[in-house]
Amino acid sequence: MDNPGALVEQAVERSLLLIETWPAWDGKPLTSDDGRTYTPHKAVRRIADHIVDHLAEIEALLAGVPTQPDEWHASALTSAADLAPFTVEDVQEAEQRLRRLGRTFALRYAAVDPVEWDKDRGENRTLRETAEHLAESEWYAEQVGDLRTAGR
């Protein structure tokens, strides 16, 4: 049985293919289909925060303690930092940050008995379902897209 945490690493790599194009960003925030505003920095922040949030959830579930309540501003917040220019150095920082988070997620799954992956967690998702959910994290990167092809 394959480690479902690897799905998170794969989502990170798909996101990074888009992120590497973002130094071409023209500084204008983009709007998703649901009306939320995205910029390169915000998309990276959301991917990282999403992984951190679920990694903390999994640690709590495995420790048998309550999960921490979700009080993120998440996509509702576009901070001044989110509006900063996105440079080649920012791409490099995103690569380091996101790859480490994705790998940590996969390693955490590898460190537990695979029986834990599908164990009923009550109101929470199973660990496998959480990894599958996080495999969709590249949605944030897609809101900025491939800026080589956008003519930005």
Coordinates of C-alpha atoms in Angstrom, one line a residue:
M1 CA 0.0 0.0 0.0
D2 CA 1.5 3.4 -1.0
N3 CA 1.9 6.1 1.5
P4 CA -0.9 8.6 1.0
G5 CA 1.3 11.4 2.4
A6 CA 3.2 11.2 -0.9
L7 CA 0.1 12.8 -2.5
V8 CA 1.0 16.0 -0.6
E9 CA 4.6 16.0 -2.0
Q10 CA 3.2 15.5 -5.5
A11 CA 0.8 18.5 -5.0
V12 CA 3.7 20.6 -3.9
E13 CA 5.7 19.7 -7.0
R14 CA 2.8 20.5 -9.3
S15 CA 2.4 23.9 -7.5
L16 CA 6.1 24.6 -7.8
L17 CA 5.9 24.2 -11.6
L18 CA 3.6 27.3 -11.6
I19 CA 5.4 29.1 -8.8
E20 CA 8.6 29.2 -10.8
T21 CA 6.8 31.4 -13.4
W22 CA 5.7 34.0 -10.9
P23 CA 8.6 36.4 -11.1
A24 CA 6.8 37.6 -14.2
W25 CA 3.8 38.7 -12.1
D26 CA 2.8 42.3 -12.9
G27 CA 1.8 43.2 -9.4
K28 CA -2.0 43.1 -10.0
P29 CA -3.9 40.8 -7.7
L30 CA -5.9 38.1 -9.5
T31 CA -9.5 37.1 -8.6
S32 CA -10.6 33.5 -8.4
D33 CA -14.0 32.2 -9.7
D34 CA -15.4 32.5 -6.2
G35 CA -14.3 36.2 -5.9
R36 CA -11.3 35.8 -3.6
T37 CA -8.1 37.7 -4.3
Y38 CA -4.8 36.0 -4.9
T39 CA -1.2 37.0 -5.4
P40 CA 1.9 34.9 -5.7
H41 CA 2.9 35.4 -2.0
K42 CA -0.7 34.7 -0.9
A43 CA -0.9 31.5 -2.8
V44 CA 2.4 30.2 -1.3
R45 CA 1.2 31.3 2.1
R46 CA -2.1 29.4 1.7
I47 CA -0.4 26.2 0.4
A48 CA 2.0 26.3 3.4
D49 CA -0.6 27.2 5.9
H50 CA -3.0 24.5 4.6
I51 CA -0.3 21.8 5.0
V52 CA 0.7 23.1 8.5
D53 CA -2.9 23.2 9.6
H54 CA -3.5 19.6 8.6
L55 CA -0.1 18.4 9.9
A56 CA -1.1 19.9 13.3
E57 CA -4.5 18.2 13.0
I58 CA -2.9 14.8 12.3
E59 CA -0.5 15.1 15.2
A60 CA -3.4 15.9 17.5
L61 CA -5.4 13.0 16.2
L62 CA -2.5 10.5 16.6
A63 CA -1.8 11.8 20.1
G64 CA -5.4 11.4 21.0
V65 CA -5.9 15.0 21.9
P66 CA -8.4 17.6 20.6
T67 CA -7.4 19.4 17.4
Q68 CA -6.7 23.2 17.6
P69 CA -9.7 25.3 16.4
D70 CA -9.3 26.8 13.0
E71 CA -8.9 30.5 13.4
W72 CA -7.0 31.3 10.2
H73 CA -8.0 34.3 8.2
A74 CA -7.0 32.1 5.3
S75 CA -8.0 33.3 1.8
A76 CA -10.2 36.1 3.3
L77 CA -7.1 38.0 4.1
T78 CA -4.8 39.7 1.6
S79 CA -2.0 41.3 3.6
A80 CA 0.4 44.0 2.6
A81 CA 3.1 41.3 2.4
D82 CA 0.9 39.4 -0.1
L83 CA 1.1 42.3 -2.4
A84 CA 5.0 42.5 -2.5
P85 CA 6.8 41.8 -5.8
F86 CA 7.6 38.1 -6.3
T87 CA 11.2 37.5 -7.1
V88 CA 13.4 34.6 -8.1
E89 CA 14.6 34.5 -4.5
D90 CA 10.9 34.1 -3.4
V91 CA 10.7 31.1 -5.8
Q92 CA 13.7 29.6 -4.1
E93 CA 12.3 30.2 -0.6
A94 CA 8.9 28.7 -1.7
E95 CA 10.7 25.6 -3.0
Q96 CA 12.6 25.2 0.2
R97 CA 9.5 25.8 2.5
L98 CA 7.0 23.8 0.5
R99 CA 9.2 20.8 -0.3
R100 CA 10.1 20.5 3.4
L101 CA 6.5 20.7 4.5
G102 CA 5.4 18.1 1.9
R103 CA 8.2 15.8 2.8
T104 CA 7.4 16.2 6.5
F105 CA 3.9 15.3 5.8
A106 CA 4.9 12.1 3.9
L107 CA 7.4 11.1 6.5
R108 CA 4.8 11.5 9.3
Y109 CA 2.6 9.1 7.5
A110 CA 5.5 6.7 6.9
A111 CA 6.2 6.7 10.7
V112 CA 2.8 5.3 11.6
D113 CA 1.3 1.9 11.1
P114 CA -0.6 2.0 7.7
V115 CA -3.7 0.8 9.7
E116 CA -3.8 4.4 11.0
W117 CA -4.3 5.8 7.5
D118 CA -7.9 4.5 7.2
K119 CA -8.9 4.5 10.9
D120 CA -12.2 6.2 11.7
R121 CA -11.5 9.6 13.3
G122 CA -15.1 10.5 14.2
E123 CA -15.9 14.0 13.0
N124 CA -12.5 14.3 11.4
R125 CA -11.3 12.9 8.1
T126 CA -9.2 9.7 8.0
L127 CA -5.5 10.3 7.5
R128 CA -5.9 9.1 3.9
E129 CA -8.8 11.5 3.3
T130 CA -6.7 14.3 4.7
A131 CA -3.8 13.6 2.4
E132 CA -6.3 13.3 -0.6
H133 CA -7.7 16.7 0.5
L134 CA -4.3 18.3 0.6
A135 CA -3.5 16.9 -2.8
E136 CA -5.8 19.6 -4.0
S137 CA -3.7 22.4 -2.5
E138 CA -2.3 23.3 -5.8
W139 CA -5.7 25.0 -6.4
Y140 CA -4.1 28.0 -4.7
A141 CA -1.2 28.0 -7.2
E142 CA -3.7 27.7 -10.0
Q143 CA -5.4 30.9 -9.0
V144 CA -2.2 32.7 -10.0
G145 CA -1.5 30.2 -12.8
D146 CA 1.4 29.9 -15.2
L147 CA 2.5 33.5 -15.9
R148 CA 4.7 32.5 -18.9
T149 CA 1.5 31.7 -20.8
A150 CA -0.6 34.5 -19.3
G151 CA 1.4 37.2 -21.1
R152 CA 1.9 39.0 -17.8

